[in-house]
mmCIF file of C-alpha atoms in Angstrom:
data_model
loop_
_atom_site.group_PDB
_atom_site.id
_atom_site.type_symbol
_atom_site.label_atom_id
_atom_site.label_comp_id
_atom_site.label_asym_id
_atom_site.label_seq_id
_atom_site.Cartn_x
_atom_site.Cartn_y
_atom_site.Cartn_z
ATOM 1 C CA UNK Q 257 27.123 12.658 -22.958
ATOM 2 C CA UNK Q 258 27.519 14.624 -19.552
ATOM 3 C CA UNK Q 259 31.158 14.959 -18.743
ATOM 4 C CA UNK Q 260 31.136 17.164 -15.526
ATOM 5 C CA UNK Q 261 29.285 18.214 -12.850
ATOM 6 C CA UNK Q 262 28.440 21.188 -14.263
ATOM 7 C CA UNK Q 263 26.306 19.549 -17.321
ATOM 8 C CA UNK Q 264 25.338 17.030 -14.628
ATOM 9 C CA UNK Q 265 23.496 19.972 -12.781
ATOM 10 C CA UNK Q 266 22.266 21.190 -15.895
ATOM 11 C CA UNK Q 267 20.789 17.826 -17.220
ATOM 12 C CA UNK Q 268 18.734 16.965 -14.468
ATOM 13 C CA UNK Q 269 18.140 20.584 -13.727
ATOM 14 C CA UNK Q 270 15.782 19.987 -16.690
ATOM 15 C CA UNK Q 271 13.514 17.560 -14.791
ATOM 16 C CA UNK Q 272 13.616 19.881 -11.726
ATOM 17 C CA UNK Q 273 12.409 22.936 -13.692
ATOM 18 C CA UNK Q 274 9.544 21.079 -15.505
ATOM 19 C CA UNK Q 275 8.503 19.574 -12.223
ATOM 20 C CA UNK Q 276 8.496 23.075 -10.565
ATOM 21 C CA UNK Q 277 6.749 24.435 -13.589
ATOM 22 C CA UNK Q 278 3.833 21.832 -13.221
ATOM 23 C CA UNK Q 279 3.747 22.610 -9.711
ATOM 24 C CA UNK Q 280 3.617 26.736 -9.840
ATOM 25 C CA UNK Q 281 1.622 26.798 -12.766
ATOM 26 C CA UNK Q 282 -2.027 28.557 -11.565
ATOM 27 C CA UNK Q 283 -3.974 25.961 -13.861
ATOM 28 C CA UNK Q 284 -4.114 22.660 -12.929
ATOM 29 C CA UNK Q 285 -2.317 20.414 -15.211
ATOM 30 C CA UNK Q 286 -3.878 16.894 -16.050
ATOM 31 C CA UNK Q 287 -1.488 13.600 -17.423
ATOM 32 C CA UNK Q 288 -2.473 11.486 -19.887
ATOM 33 C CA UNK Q 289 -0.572 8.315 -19.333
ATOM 34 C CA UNK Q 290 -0.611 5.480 -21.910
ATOM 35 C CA UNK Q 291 2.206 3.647 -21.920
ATOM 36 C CA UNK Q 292 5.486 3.021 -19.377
ATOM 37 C CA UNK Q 293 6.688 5.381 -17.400
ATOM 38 C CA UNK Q 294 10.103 4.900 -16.423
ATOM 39 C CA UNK Q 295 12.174 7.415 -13.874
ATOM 40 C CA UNK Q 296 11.769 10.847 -15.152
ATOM 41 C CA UNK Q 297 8.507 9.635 -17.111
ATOM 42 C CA UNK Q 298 7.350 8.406 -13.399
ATOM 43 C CA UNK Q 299 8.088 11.968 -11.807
ATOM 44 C CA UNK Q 300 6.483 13.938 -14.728
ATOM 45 C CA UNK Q 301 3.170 12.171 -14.037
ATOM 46 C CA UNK Q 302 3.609 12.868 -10.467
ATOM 47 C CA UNK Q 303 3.721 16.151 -10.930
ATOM 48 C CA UNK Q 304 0.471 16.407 -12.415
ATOM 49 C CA UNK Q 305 -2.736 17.433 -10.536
ATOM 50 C CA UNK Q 306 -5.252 14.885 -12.225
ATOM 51 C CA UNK Q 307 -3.866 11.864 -14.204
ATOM 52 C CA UNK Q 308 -6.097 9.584 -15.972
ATOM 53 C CA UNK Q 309 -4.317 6.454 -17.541
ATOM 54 C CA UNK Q 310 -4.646 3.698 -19.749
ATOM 55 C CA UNK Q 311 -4.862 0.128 -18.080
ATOM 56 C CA UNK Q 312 -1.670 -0.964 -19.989
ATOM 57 C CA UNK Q 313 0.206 2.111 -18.237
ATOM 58 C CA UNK Q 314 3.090 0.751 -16.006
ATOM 59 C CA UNK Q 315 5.913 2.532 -13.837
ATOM 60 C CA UNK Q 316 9.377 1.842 -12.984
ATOM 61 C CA UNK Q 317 12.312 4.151 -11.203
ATOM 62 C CA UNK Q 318 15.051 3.368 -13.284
ATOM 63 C CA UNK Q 319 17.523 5.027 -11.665
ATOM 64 C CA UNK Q 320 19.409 2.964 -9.176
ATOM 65 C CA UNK Q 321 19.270 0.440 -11.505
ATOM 66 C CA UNK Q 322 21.326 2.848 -13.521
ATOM 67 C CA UNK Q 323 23.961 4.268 -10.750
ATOM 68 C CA UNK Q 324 21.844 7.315 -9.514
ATOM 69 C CA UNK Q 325 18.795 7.581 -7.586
ATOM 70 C CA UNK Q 326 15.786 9.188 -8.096
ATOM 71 C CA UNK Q 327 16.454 12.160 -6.055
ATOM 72 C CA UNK Q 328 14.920 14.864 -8.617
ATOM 73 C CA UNK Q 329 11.934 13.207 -9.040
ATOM 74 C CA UNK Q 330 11.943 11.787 -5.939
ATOM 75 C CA UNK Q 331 10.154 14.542 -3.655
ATOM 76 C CA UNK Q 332 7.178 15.342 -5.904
ATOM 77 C CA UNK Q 333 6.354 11.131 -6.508
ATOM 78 C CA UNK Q 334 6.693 10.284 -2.373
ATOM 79 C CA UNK Q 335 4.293 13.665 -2.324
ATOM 80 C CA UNK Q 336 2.197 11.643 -4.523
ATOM 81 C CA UNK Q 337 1.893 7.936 -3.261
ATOM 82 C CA UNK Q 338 3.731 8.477 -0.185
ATOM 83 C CA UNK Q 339 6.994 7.409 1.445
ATOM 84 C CA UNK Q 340 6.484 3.214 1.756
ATOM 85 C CA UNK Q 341 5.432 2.885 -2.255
ATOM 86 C CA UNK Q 342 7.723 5.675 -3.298
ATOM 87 C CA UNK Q 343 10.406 3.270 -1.194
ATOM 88 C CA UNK Q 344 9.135 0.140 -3.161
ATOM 89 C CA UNK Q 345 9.815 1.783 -6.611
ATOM 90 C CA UNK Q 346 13.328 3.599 -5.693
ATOM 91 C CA UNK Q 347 14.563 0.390 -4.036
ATOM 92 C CA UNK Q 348 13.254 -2.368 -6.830
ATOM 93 C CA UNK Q 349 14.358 -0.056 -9.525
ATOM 94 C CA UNK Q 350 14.158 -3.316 -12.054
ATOM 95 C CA UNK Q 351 10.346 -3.979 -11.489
ATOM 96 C CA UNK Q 352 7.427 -2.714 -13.117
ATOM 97 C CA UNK Q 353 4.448 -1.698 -11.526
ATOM 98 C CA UNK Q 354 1.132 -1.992 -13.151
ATOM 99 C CA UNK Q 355 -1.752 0.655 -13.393
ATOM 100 C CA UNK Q 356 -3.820 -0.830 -10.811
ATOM 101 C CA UNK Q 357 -0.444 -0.717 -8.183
ATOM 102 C CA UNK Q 358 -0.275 2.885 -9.342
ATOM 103 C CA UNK Q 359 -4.195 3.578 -9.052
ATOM 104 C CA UNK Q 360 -4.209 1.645 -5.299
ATOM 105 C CA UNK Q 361 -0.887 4.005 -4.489
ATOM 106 C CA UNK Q 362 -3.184 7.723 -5.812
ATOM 107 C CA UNK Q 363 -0.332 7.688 -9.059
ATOM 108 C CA UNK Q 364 -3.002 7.593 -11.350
ATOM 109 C CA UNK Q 365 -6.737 9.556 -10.454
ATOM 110 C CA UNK Q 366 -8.053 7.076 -13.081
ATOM 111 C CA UNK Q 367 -7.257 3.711 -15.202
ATOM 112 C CA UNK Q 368 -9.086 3.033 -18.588
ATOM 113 C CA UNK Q 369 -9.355 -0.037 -20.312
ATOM 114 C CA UNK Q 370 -9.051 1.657 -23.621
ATOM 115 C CA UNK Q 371 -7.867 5.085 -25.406
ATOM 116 C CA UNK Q 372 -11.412 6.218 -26.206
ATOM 117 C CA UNK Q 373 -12.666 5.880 -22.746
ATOM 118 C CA UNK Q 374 -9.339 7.451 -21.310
ATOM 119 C CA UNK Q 375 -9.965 10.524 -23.817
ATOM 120 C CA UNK Q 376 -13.499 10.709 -23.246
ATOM 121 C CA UNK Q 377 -12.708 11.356 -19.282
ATOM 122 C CA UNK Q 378 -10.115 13.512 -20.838
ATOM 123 C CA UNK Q 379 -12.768 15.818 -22.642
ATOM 124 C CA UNK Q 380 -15.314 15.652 -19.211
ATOM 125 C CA UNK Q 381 -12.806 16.778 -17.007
ATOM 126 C CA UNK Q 382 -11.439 19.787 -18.827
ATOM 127 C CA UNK Q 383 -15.108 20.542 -20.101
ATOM 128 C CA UNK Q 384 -15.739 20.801 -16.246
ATOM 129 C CA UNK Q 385 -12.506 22.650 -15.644
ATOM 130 C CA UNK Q 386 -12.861 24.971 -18.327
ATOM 131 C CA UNK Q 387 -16.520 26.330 -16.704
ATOM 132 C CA UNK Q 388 -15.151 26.165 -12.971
ATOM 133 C CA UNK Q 389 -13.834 29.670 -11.325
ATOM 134 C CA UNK Q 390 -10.455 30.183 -11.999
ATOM 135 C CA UNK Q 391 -9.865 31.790 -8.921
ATOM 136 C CA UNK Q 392 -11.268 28.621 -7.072
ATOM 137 C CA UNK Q 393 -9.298 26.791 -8.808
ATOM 138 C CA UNK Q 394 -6.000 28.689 -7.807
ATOM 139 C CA UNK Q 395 -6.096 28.926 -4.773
ATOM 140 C CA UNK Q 396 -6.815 25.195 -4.680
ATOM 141 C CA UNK Q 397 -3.708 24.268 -6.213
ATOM 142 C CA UNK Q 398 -2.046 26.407 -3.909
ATOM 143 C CA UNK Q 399 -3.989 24.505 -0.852
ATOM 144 C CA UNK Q 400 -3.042 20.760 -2.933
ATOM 145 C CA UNK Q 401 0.884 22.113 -3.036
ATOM 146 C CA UNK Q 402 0.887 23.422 0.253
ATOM 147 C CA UNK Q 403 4.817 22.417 1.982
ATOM 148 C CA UNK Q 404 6.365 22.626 -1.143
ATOM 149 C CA UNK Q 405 7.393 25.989 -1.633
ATOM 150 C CA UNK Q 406 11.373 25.304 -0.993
ATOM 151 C CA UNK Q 407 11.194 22.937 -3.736
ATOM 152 C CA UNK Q 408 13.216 25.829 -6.380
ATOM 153 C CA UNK Q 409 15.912 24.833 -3.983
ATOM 154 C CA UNK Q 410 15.167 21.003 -3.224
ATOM 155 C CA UNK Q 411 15.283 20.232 -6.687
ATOM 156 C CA UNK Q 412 18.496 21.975 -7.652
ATOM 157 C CA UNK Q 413 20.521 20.522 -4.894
ATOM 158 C CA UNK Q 414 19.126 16.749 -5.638
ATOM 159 C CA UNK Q 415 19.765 17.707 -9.416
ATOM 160 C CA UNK Q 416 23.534 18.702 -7.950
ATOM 161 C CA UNK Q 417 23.637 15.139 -6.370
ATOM 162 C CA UNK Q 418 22.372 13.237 -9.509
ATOM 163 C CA UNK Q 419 24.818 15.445 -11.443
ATOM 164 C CA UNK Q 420 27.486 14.234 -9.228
ATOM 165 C CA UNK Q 421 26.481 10.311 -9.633
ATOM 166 C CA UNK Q 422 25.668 10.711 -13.630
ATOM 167 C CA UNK Q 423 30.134 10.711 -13.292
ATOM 168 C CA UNK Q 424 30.730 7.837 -11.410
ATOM 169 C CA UNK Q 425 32.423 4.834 -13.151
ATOM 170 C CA UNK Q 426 29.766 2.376 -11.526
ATOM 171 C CA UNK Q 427 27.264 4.725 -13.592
ATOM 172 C CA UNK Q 428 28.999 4.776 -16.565
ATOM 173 C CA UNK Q 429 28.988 1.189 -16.992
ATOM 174 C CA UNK Q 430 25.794 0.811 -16.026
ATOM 175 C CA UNK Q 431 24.559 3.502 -18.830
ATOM 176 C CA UNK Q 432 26.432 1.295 -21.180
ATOM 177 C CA UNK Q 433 24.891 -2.011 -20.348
ATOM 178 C CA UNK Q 434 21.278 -0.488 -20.652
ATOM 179 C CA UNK Q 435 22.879 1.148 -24.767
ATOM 180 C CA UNK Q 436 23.877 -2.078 -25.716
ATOM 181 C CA UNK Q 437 20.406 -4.023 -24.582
ATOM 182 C CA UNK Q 438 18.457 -1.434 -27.192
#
């Protein structure tokens, strides 16, 4: 539906002002991940401070595979697992990774063999949270998100650059393939 670079910028602006909401928010913000996780998905869960995941939780960057790159989501997830698995995922943009890859990587703080356990950790963990000093707790998210206080700027100009791609022909097509495999 984006037809020029200014919707481009404002589509994947979106992802960019979640991510830096996640990020600036004093709280820390825990994921719940049950199923997959594709592009966006992936960088939404990176963004989080704590996430706890089912076992049958996979990822996948989509987004070569669909004429872009994952350059909005792409800071926060190499922040995450760091630059050689954040590679592995942008480059093989057709394979999924399992929770286990993701746990092994630091995706995922946790990997549950079923939705009661997962939610049980859930429960502990805010319990905890909700009883720790919120002034701790601050200025430790500050200390986790240390280096990444150009990101209002990052973000926009990799959102600029996906905006850009979204409006290529090779794209185009490719967004078309993926419609008419649903």
């Amino acid at each position: 539906q984006i037809k020029n670079e200014v919707e481009g910028l404002k589509f994947f602006s979106g992802f960019a002002n979640v991510i830096n909401a996640l990020r600036k928010c004093p709280k820390f913000v825990i994921g719940r991940i049950q199923g997959k996780c594709a592009g966006g998905g992936v960088g939404l869960a990176a963004a989080t401070d704590y996430a706890i995941a089912l076992h049958t939780a996979e990822i996948k960057l989509s987004e070569l595979a669909m004429g872009i790159g994952p350059f909005v989501v792409g800071p926060v997830i190499e922040r995450k697992i760091g630059i050689a698995a954040f590679s592995a995922l942008a480059v093989d943009a057709v394979t999924w990774r399992n929770s286990d890859w993701a746990k092994r990587k630091g995706m995922f703080a946790e990997v549950h063999e079923t939705v009661d356990n997962m939610d049980e950790s859930i429960v502990r963990l805010t319990n905890h949270l909700a009883h720790s000093n919120p002034a701790a707790m601050s200025e430790m998210k500050k200390m986790l998100w240390k280096g990444t206080e150009h990101w209002d700027e990052l973000l926009k100009e990799r959102a600029t650059i996906s905006g850009t791609l979204v409006l290529s022909e090779f794209t185009k097509k490719a967004i078309e393939k993926f419609k008419a495999k649903k």
